[in-house]
Amino acid sequence: MGWADPRAHLAGDAVAVAPTLLGAVLTAGDVAIRITEVEAYRGTDDPGSHAFRGRTRRNGVMFGEAGRLYAYFTYGMHVCVNVVTGAVDEPQAVLLRAGEVVAGIETARARRASARRDVDLARGPARLASALGLTLADDGVDLLDGGAVRLVAPAHPEPDTARGPRTGVSGPGGGADYPWRFWLPDDPTVSPYRAHVPRRR
DNA sequence: GATAGGATGCTCT
DNA sequence: GAGCATCCTATCC
């Protein structure tokens, strides 16, 4: 099964593509993760998106072709990764929020020394990137050219997917108006929902 | 189990 | 300079 034409599949609308990424496998070197939780971020009509205020140095990859990796740095210490979707010049991406390590578990454990259980190795977007060893240097890499970092379609579409508000998104865009978080119900690797809390200096 | 607070630096205004 | 698509540890049930 899988996707007949992966590039064309990912070029669809982020909100439509996001649930189809559940069950797909993202590989980076020795480690592979089966995706269990994602969030869609769309272009200029989405106040929660990095691309809402137009193109900047950071979000440039979102405006490129579908099937590339968008990696960004946040909170002074964490990297999060997205799969770019949509057409060129139509900024869209799907944030990979959590997954299950299906290969290279020894490497993942070494990178995530604080994780007490294997289900915590990639339970959260920054944890997922850390377990895979992804950094800002991987921003913009093509996931479909068979390189060290690549995405493989699920063997079959996941029959049961849940949907709800996005996690940690500030301002408008974080509420029920944008139920663009998708996950596999009852999967132990799905991250707990947390609403956005403003930080004091 | 839950909640609170600190860490830490890139990115954009 | 302010804000951030977060995680970890400590502490309290």
PDB file of C-alpha atoms (C1' of nucleotides) in Angstrom:
ATOM      1  CA  MET A   1       0.000   0.000   0.000  1.00  0.00           C
ATOM      2  CA  GLY A   2       1.435   3.352   0.946  1.00  0.00           C
ATOM      3  CA  TRP A   3       1.304   6.412  -1.251  1.00  0.00           C
ATOM      4  CA  ALA A   4       1.376   5.947  -5.035  1.00  0.00           C
ATOM      5  CA  ASP A   5       3.285   9.208  -5.447  1.00  0.00           C
ATOM      6  CA  PRO A   6       4.664  10.404  -2.085  1.00  0.00           C
ATOM      7  CA  ARG A   7       5.580  13.890  -3.293  1.00  0.00           C
ATOM      8  CA  ALA A   8       2.114  14.474  -4.765  1.00  0.00           C
ATOM      9  CA  HIS A   9       0.481  13.029  -1.662  1.00  0.00           C
ATOM     10  CA  LEU A  10       2.345  15.409   0.656  1.00  0.00           C
ATOM     11  CA  ALA A  11       1.594  18.372  -1.618  1.00  0.00           C
ATOM     12  CA  GLY A  12      -2.019  18.235  -0.433  1.00  0.00           C
ATOM     13  CA  ASP A  13      -3.554  20.415   2.273  1.00  0.00           C
ATOM     14  CA  ALA A  14      -1.788  20.090   5.635  1.00  0.00           C
ATOM     15  CA  VAL A  15      -5.004  19.393   7.543  1.00  0.00           C
ATOM     16  CA  ALA A  16      -5.871  16.583   5.104  1.00  0.00           C
ATOM     17  CA  VAL A  17      -2.339  15.157   4.983  1.00  0.00           C
ATOM     18  CA  ALA A  18      -1.702  15.245   8.746  1.00  0.00           C
ATOM     19  CA  PRO A  19      -3.825  12.206   9.734  1.00  0.00           C
ATOM     20  CA  THR A  20      -2.300  10.194   6.889  1.00  0.00           C
ATOM     21  CA  LEU A  21       1.139  10.634   8.479  1.00  0.00           C
ATOM     22  CA  LEU A  22       0.017   8.644  11.533  1.00  0.00           C
ATOM     23  CA  GLY A  23       1.709   5.265  11.290  1.00  0.00           C
ATOM     24  CA  ALA A  24       4.354   6.490   8.851  1.00  0.00           C
ATOM     25  CA  VAL A  25       7.996   5.867   9.755  1.00  0.00           C
ATOM     26  CA  LEU A  26      10.615   8.612   9.967  1.00  0.00           C
ATOM     27  CA  THR A  27      14.196   7.332   9.858  1.00  0.00           C
ATOM     28  CA  ALA A  28      17.354   9.265  10.701  1.00  0.00           C
ATOM     29  CA  GLY A  29      20.490   7.161  10.503  1.00  0.00           C
ATOM     30  CA  ASP A  30      20.174   4.201  12.892  1.00  0.00           C
ATOM     31  CA  VAL A  31      16.952   5.313  14.570  1.00  0.00           C
ATOM     32  CA  ALA A  32      13.435   4.965  13.159  1.00  0.00           C
ATOM     33  CA  ILE A  33      10.194   6.230  14.687  1.00  0.00           C
ATOM     34  CA  ARG A  34       6.595   5.324  13.912  1.00  0.00           C
ATOM     35  CA  ILE A  35       4.610   8.548  14.074  1.00  0.00           C
ATOM     36  CA  THR A  36       1.702   8.505  16.556  1.00  0.00           C
ATOM     37  CA  GLU A  37       0.826  12.211  16.972  1.00  0.00           C
ATOM     38  CA  VAL A  38       0.946  15.232  14.636  1.00  0.00           C
ATOM     39  CA  GLU A  39      -0.353  18.800  14.279  1.00  0.00           C
ATOM     40  CA  ALA A  40      -1.134  20.685  11.059  1.00  0.00           C
ATOM     41  CA  TYR A  41       0.065  24.256  10.551  1.00  0.00           C
ATOM     42  CA  ARG A  42      -1.216  26.076   7.521  1.00  0.00           C
ATOM     43  CA  GLY A  43      -0.283  29.274   5.757  1.00  0.00           C
ATOM     44  CA  THR A  44      -1.437  32.803   6.194  1.00  0.00           C
ATOM     45  CA  ASP A  45      -4.961  31.870   7.353  1.00  0.00           C
ATOM     46  CA  ASP A  46      -3.586  30.140  10.476  1.00  0.00           C
ATOM     47  CA  PRO A  47      -2.679  32.483  13.373  1.00  0.00           C
ATOM     48  CA  GLY A  48      -0.795  29.680  15.098  1.00  0.00           C
ATOM     49  CA  SER A  49       1.584  29.142  12.207  1.00  0.00           C
ATOM     50  CA  HIS A  50       5.137  30.414  11.973  1.00  0.00           C
ATOM     51  CA  ALA A  51       4.225  31.507   8.431  1.00  0.00           C
ATOM     52  CA  PHE A  52       1.229  33.620   9.506  1.00  0.00           C
ATOM     53  CA  ARG A  53       3.211  36.866   9.213  1.00  0.00           C
ATOM     54  CA  GLY A  54       4.885  35.942   5.966  1.00  0.00           C
ATOM     55  CA  ARG A  55       8.225  34.523   4.989  1.00  0.00           C
ATOM     56  CA  THR A  56      11.217  34.932   7.295  1.00  0.00           C
ATOM     57  CA  ARG A  57      14.693  33.415   7.482  1.00  0.00           C
ATOM     58  CA  ARG A  58      13.475  30.702   9.845  1.00  0.00           C
ATOM     59  CA  ASN A  59      10.340  29.541   8.051  1.00  0.00           C
ATOM     60  CA  GLY A  60      11.635  29.684   4.466  1.00  0.00           C
ATOM     61  CA  VAL A  61      11.500  25.915   4.048  1.00  0.00           C
ATOM     62  CA  MET A  62       7.728  25.968   4.642  1.00  0.00           C
ATOM     63  CA  PHE A  63       7.372  27.870   1.370  1.00  0.00           C
ATOM     64  CA  GLY A  64       9.310  25.242  -0.583  1.00  0.00           C
ATOM     65  CA  GLU A  65       8.306  21.926  -2.075  1.00  0.00           C
ATOM     66  CA  ALA A  66       6.427  19.289  -0.072  1.00  0.00           C
ATOM     67  CA  GLY A  67       8.371  16.388   1.379  1.00  0.00           C
ATOM     68  CA  ARG A  68      11.150  18.412   2.981  1.00  0.00           C
ATOM     69  CA  LEU A  69      11.976  18.659   6.675  1.00  0.00           C
ATOM     70  CA  TYR A  70      11.310  21.945   8.507  1.00  0.00           C
ATOM     71  CA  ALA A  71      13.378  22.044  11.694  1.00  0.00           C
ATOM     72  CA  TYR A  72      13.248  24.977  14.108  1.00  0.00           C
ATOM     73  CA  PHE A  73      14.761  25.882  17.464  1.00  0.00           C
ATOM     74  CA  THR A  74      12.574  26.975  20.378  1.00  0.00           C
ATOM     75  CA  TYR A  75      12.648  27.719  24.112  1.00  0.00           C
ATOM     76  CA  GLY A  76      16.396  28.179  23.975  1.00  0.00           C
ATOM     77  CA  MET A  77      17.179  24.478  23.917  1.00  0.00           C
ATOM     78  CA  HIS A  78      14.765  22.392  21.879  1.00  0.00           C
ATOM     79  CA  VAL A  79      14.495  21.417  18.221  1.00  0.00           C
ATOM     80  CA  CYS A  80      11.132  20.442  16.705  1.00  0.00           C
ATOM     81  CA  VAL A  81      10.593  18.969  13.245  1.00  0.00           C
ATOM     82  CA  ASN A  82       7.826  19.208  10.640  1.00  0.00           C
ATOM     83  CA  VAL A  83       7.086  17.640   7.286  1.00  0.00           C
ATOM     84  CA  VAL A  84       6.452  20.354   4.679  1.00  0.00           C
ATOM     85  CA  THR A  85       3.171  19.941   2.770  1.00  0.00           C
ATOM     86  CA  GLY A  86       1.204  21.990   0.232  1.00  0.00           C
ATOM     87  CA  ALA A  87       2.278  23.569  -3.032  1.00  0.00           C
ATOM     88  CA  VAL A  88       5.384  25.713  -3.528  1.00  0.00           C
ATOM     89  CA  ASP A  89       4.802  29.266  -2.189  1.00  0.00           C
ATOM     90  CA  GLU A  90       1.894  27.941  -0.112  1.00  0.00           C
ATOM     91  CA  PRO A  91       3.402  27.645   3.377  1.00  0.00           C
ATOM     92  CA  GLN A  92       2.187  24.531   5.168  1.00  0.00           C
ATOM     93  CA  ALA A  93       3.731  21.937   7.441  1.00  0.00           C
ATOM     94  CA  VAL A  94       2.810  19.121   9.810  1.00  0.00           C
ATOM     95  CA  LEU A  95       4.558  19.094  13.201  1.00  0.00           C
ATOM     96  CA  LEU A  96       5.632  15.624  14.343  1.00  0.00           C
ATOM     97  CA  ARG A  97       4.676  15.585  18.015  1.00  0.00           C
ATOM     98  CA  ALA A  98       5.331  12.014  19.125  1.00  0.00           C
ATOM     99  CA  GLY A  99       6.241   8.538  17.976  1.00  0.00           C
ATOM    100  CA  GLU A 100       7.266   5.024  18.894  1.00  0.00           C
ATOM    101  CA  VAL A 101      10.886   3.982  18.438  1.00  0.00           C
ATOM    102  CA  VAL A 102      10.875   0.968  16.101  1.00  0.00           C
ATOM    103  CA  ALA A 103      14.603   0.743  15.293  1.00  0.00           C
ATOM    104  CA  GLY A 104      17.841   1.849  16.901  1.00  0.00           C
ATOM    105  CA  ILE A 105      16.411   1.828  20.406  1.00  0.00           C
ATOM    106  CA  GLU A 106      19.871   1.611  22.012  1.00  0.00           C
ATOM    107  CA  THR A 107      20.940   4.800  20.245  1.00  0.00           C
ATOM    108  CA  ALA A 108      17.688   6.515  21.185  1.00  0.00           C
ATOM    109  CA  ARG A 109      18.107   5.538  24.849  1.00  0.00           C
ATOM    110  CA  ALA A 110      21.640   6.936  24.877  1.00  0.00           C
ATOM    111  CA  ARG A 111      20.430  10.263  23.452  1.00  0.00           C
ATOM    112  CA  ARG A 112      17.504  10.434  25.870  1.00  0.00           C
ATOM    113  CA  ALA A 113      19.190   9.445  29.109  1.00  0.00           C
ATOM    114  CA  SER A 114      16.503  11.075  31.253  1.00  0.00           C
ATOM    115  CA  ALA A 115      13.697   8.946  29.782  1.00  0.00           C
ATOM    116  CA  ARG A 116      12.692   6.363  32.343  1.00  0.00           C
ATOM    117  CA  ARG A 117      10.560   4.253  30.011  1.00  0.00           C
ATOM    118  CA  ASP A 118      10.897   3.472  26.320  1.00  0.00           C
ATOM    119  CA  VAL A 119       7.492   5.049  25.573  1.00  0.00           C
ATOM    120  CA  ASP A 120       8.968   8.384  26.733  1.00  0.00           C
ATOM    121  CA  LEU A 121      11.838   8.298  24.218  1.00  0.00           C
ATOM    122  CA  ALA A 122       9.873  10.249  21.582  1.00  0.00           C
ATOM    123  CA  ARG A 123       6.788  11.325  23.564  1.00  0.00           C
ATOM    124  CA  GLY A 124       6.804  15.028  22.673  1.00  0.00           C
ATOM    125  CA  PRO A 125       8.080  17.045  19.704  1.00  0.00           C
ATOM    126  CA  ALA A 126      11.466  18.038  21.150  1.00  0.00           C
ATOM    127  CA  ARG A 127      11.976  14.510  22.507  1.00  0.00           C
ATOM    128  CA  LEU A 128      11.206  13.042  19.093  1.00  0.00           C
ATOM    129  CA  ALA A 129      13.796  15.261  17.413  1.00  0.00           C
ATOM    130  CA  SER A 130      16.305  14.460  20.125  1.00  0.00           C
ATOM    131  CA  ALA A 131      15.802  10.709  19.874  1.00  0.00           C
ATOM    132  CA  LEU A 132      16.383  10.900  16.125  1.00  0.00           C
ATOM    133  CA  GLY A 133      19.427  13.141  16.572  1.00  0.00           C
ATOM    134  CA  LEU A 134      17.930  15.858  14.358  1.00  0.00           C
ATOM    135  CA  THR A 135      19.266  19.413  14.628  1.00  0.00           C
ATOM    136  CA  LEU A 136      18.951  22.725  12.799  1.00  0.00           C
ATOM    137  CA  ALA A 137      21.519  21.364  10.343  1.00  0.00           C
ATOM    138  CA  ASP A 138      18.760  19.057   9.056  1.00  0.00           C
ATOM    139  CA  ASP A 139      16.434  21.968   8.187  1.00  0.00           C
ATOM    140  CA  GLY A 140      15.376  21.655   4.547  1.00  0.00           C
ATOM    141  CA  VAL A 141      16.572  18.109   3.860  1.00  0.00           C
ATOM    142  CA  ASP A 142      14.494  16.125   1.362  1.00  0.00           C
ATOM    143  CA  LEU A 143      12.710  13.228   3.090  1.00  0.00           C
ATOM    144  CA  LEU A 144      11.908  11.470  -0.185  1.00  0.00           C
ATOM    145  CA  ASP A 145      15.322  11.144  -1.848  1.00  0.00           C
ATOM    146  CA  GLY A 146      16.454   8.044   0.040  1.00  0.00           C
ATOM    147  CA  GLY A 147      19.029   9.868   2.172  1.00  0.00           C
ATOM    148  CA  ALA A 148      19.900   9.309   5.837  1.00  0.00           C
ATOM    149  CA  VAL A 149      16.749  11.182   6.911  1.00  0.00           C
ATOM    150  CA  ARG A 150      13.697   9.804   5.168  1.00  0.00           C
ATOM    151  CA  LEU A 151       9.946   9.254   5.498  1.00  0.00           C
ATOM    152  CA  VAL A 152       8.167   6.015   4.580  1.00  0.00           C
ATOM    153  CA  ALA A 153       4.402   5.748   4.160  1.00  0.00           C
ATOM    154  CA  PRO A 154       2.381   3.483   6.469  1.00  0.00           C
ATOM    155  CA  ALA A 155       1.679   0.005   5.126  1.00  0.00           C
ATOM    156  CA  HIS A 156      -2.019   0.843   5.405  1.00  0.00           C
ATOM    157  CA  PRO A 157      -3.923   3.944   6.580  1.00  0.00           C
ATOM    158  CA  GLU A 158      -4.643   3.993  10.315  1.00  0.00           C
ATOM    159  CA  PRO A 159      -8.329   3.087  10.767  1.00  0.00           C
ATOM    160  CA  ASP A 160      -8.836   5.026  14.004  1.00  0.00           C
ATOM    161  CA  THR A 161      -7.533   8.561  14.465  1.00  0.00           C
ATOM    162  CA  ALA A 162      -8.513  11.149  17.055  1.00  0.00           C
ATOM    163  CA  ARG A 163      -8.667  14.899  16.539  1.00  0.00           C
ATOM    164  CA  GLY A 164      -8.573  17.899  18.876  1.00  0.00           C
ATOM    165  CA  PRO A 165      -7.091  21.340  19.631  1.00  0.00           C
ATOM    166  CA  ARG A 166      -3.393  21.934  19.117  1.00  0.00           C
ATOM    167  CA  THR A 167      -1.004  21.820  22.053  1.00  0.00           C
ATOM    168  CA  GLY A 168       1.002  24.748  23.407  1.00  0.00           C
ATOM    169  CA  VAL A 169      -0.154  27.237  20.790  1.00  0.00           C
ATOM    170  CA  SER A 170      -0.480  30.815  22.070  1.00  0.00           C
ATOM    171  CA  GLY A 171      -3.136  33.351  21.139  1.00  0.00           C
ATOM    172  CA  PRO A 172      -5.875  32.686  18.602  1.00  0.00           C
ATOM    173  CA  GLY A 173      -5.103  29.453  16.812  1.00  0.00           C
ATOM    174  CA  GLY A 174      -4.713  27.496  20.021  1.00  0.00           C
ATOM    175  CA  GLY A 175      -8.389  26.958  20.678  1.00  0.00           C
ATOM    176  CA  ALA A 176     -11.201  24.818  19.394  1.00  0.00           C
ATOM    177  CA  ASP A 177     -11.339  26.900  16.219  1.00  0.00           C
ATOM    178  CA  TYR A 178      -8.276  25.010  14.991  1.00  0.00           C
ATOM    179  CA  PRO A 179      -8.725  21.313  15.924  1.00  0.00           C
ATOM    180  CA  TRP A 180      -5.702  20.340  13.874  1.00  0.00           C
ATOM    181  CA  ARG A 181      -3.973  17.907  16.247  1.00  0.00           C
ATOM    182  CA  PHE A 182      -4.316  14.254  15.265  1.00  0.00           C
ATOM    183  CA  TRP A 183      -3.219  11.175  17.188  1.00  0.00           C
ATOM    184  CA  LEU A 184      -3.673   7.413  17.533  1.00  0.00           C
ATOM    185  CA  PRO A 185      -6.164   6.856  20.377  1.00  0.00           C
ATOM    186  CA  ASP A 186      -4.839   4.950  23.390  1.00  0.00           C
ATOM    187  CA  ASP A 187      -1.280   4.823  22.064  1.00  0.00           C
ATOM    188  CA  PRO A 188       1.081   5.122  25.069  1.00  0.00           C
ATOM    189  CA  THR A 189       3.589   7.239  23.151  1.00  0.00           C
ATOM    190  CA  VAL A 190       1.141  10.114  22.523  1.00  0.00           C
ATOM    191  CA  SER A 191       2.148  13.186  24.523  1.00  0.00           C
ATOM    192  CA  PRO A 192      -0.149  14.668  27.198  1.00  0.00           C
ATOM    193  CA  TYR A 193      -2.119  17.757  26.177  1.00  0.00           C
ATOM    194  CA  ARG A 194      -0.849  21.006  27.638  1.00  0.00           C
ATOM    195  CA  ALA A 195      -2.402  24.419  27.070  1.00  0.00           C
ATOM    196  CA  HIS A 196      -0.095  27.346  26.428  1.00  0.00           C
ATOM    197  CA  VAL A 197       1.127  29.180  29.552  1.00  0.00           C
ATOM    198  CA  PRO A 198       2.754  32.610  29.129  1.00  0.00           C
ATOM    199  CA  ARG A 199       6.213  32.798  30.650  1.00  0.00           C
ATOM    200  CA  ARG A 200       7.258  35.549  33.006  1.00  0.00           C
ATOM    201  CA  ARG A 201      10.704  37.044  32.731  1.00  0.00           C
TER     202      ARG A 201
ATOM    203  C1'  DG B   1      -1.119  11.293  40.141  1.00  0.00           C
ATOM    204  C1'  DA B   2      -0.750  16.691  39.692  1.00  0.00           C
ATOM    205  C1'  DT B   3       1.273  21.302  39.521  1.00  0.00           C
ATOM    206  C1'  DA B   4       4.812  24.974  39.606  1.00  0.00           C
ATOM    207  C1'  DG B   5       8.994  27.116  38.305  1.00  0.00           C
ATOM    208  C1'  DG B   6      13.448  27.420  36.025  1.00  0.00           C
ATOM    209  C1'  DA B   7      16.454  26.605  32.204  1.00  0.00           C
ATOM    210  C1'  DT B   8      18.312  28.734  27.865  1.00  0.00           C
ATOM    211  C1'  DG B   9      19.186  31.115  23.211  1.00  0.00           C
ATOM    212  C1'  DC B  10      17.354  31.790  18.546  1.00  0.00           C
ATOM    213  C1'  DT B  11      14.280  34.751  15.876  1.00  0.00           C
ATOM    214  C1'  DC B  12      11.741  38.664  14.738  1.00  0.00           C
ATOM    215  C1'  DT B  13      10.133  43.568  15.919  1.00  0.00           C
TER     216       DT B  13
ATOM    217  C1'  DG C   1      14.057  43.210  24.121  1.00  0.00           C
ATOM    218  C1'  DA C   2      10.104  40.104  24.193  1.00  0.00           C
ATOM    219  C1'  DG C   3       8.284  35.882  23.091  1.00  0.00           C
ATOM    220  C1'  DC C   4       8.587  31.236  22.191  1.00  0.00           C
ATOM    221  C1'  DA C   5       4.461  24.792  18.238  1.00  0.00           C
ATOM    222  C1'  DT C   6       9.067  22.577  25.435  1.00  0.00           C
ATOM    223  C1'  DC C   7      11.234  19.624  28.951  1.00  0.00           C
ATOM    224  C1'  DC C   8      12.979  18.533  33.431  1.00  0.00           C
ATOM    225  C1'  DT C   9      13.082  18.439  38.402  1.00  0.00           C
ATOM    226  C1'  DA C  10      11.156  19.139  42.794  1.00  0.00           C
ATOM    227  C1'  DT C  11       7.459  18.926  45.708  1.00  0.00           C
ATOM    228  C1'  DC C  12       2.944  17.920  47.046  1.00  0.00           C
ATOM    229  C1'  DC C  13      -0.625  15.030  47.545  1.00  0.00           C
TER     230       DC C  13
END
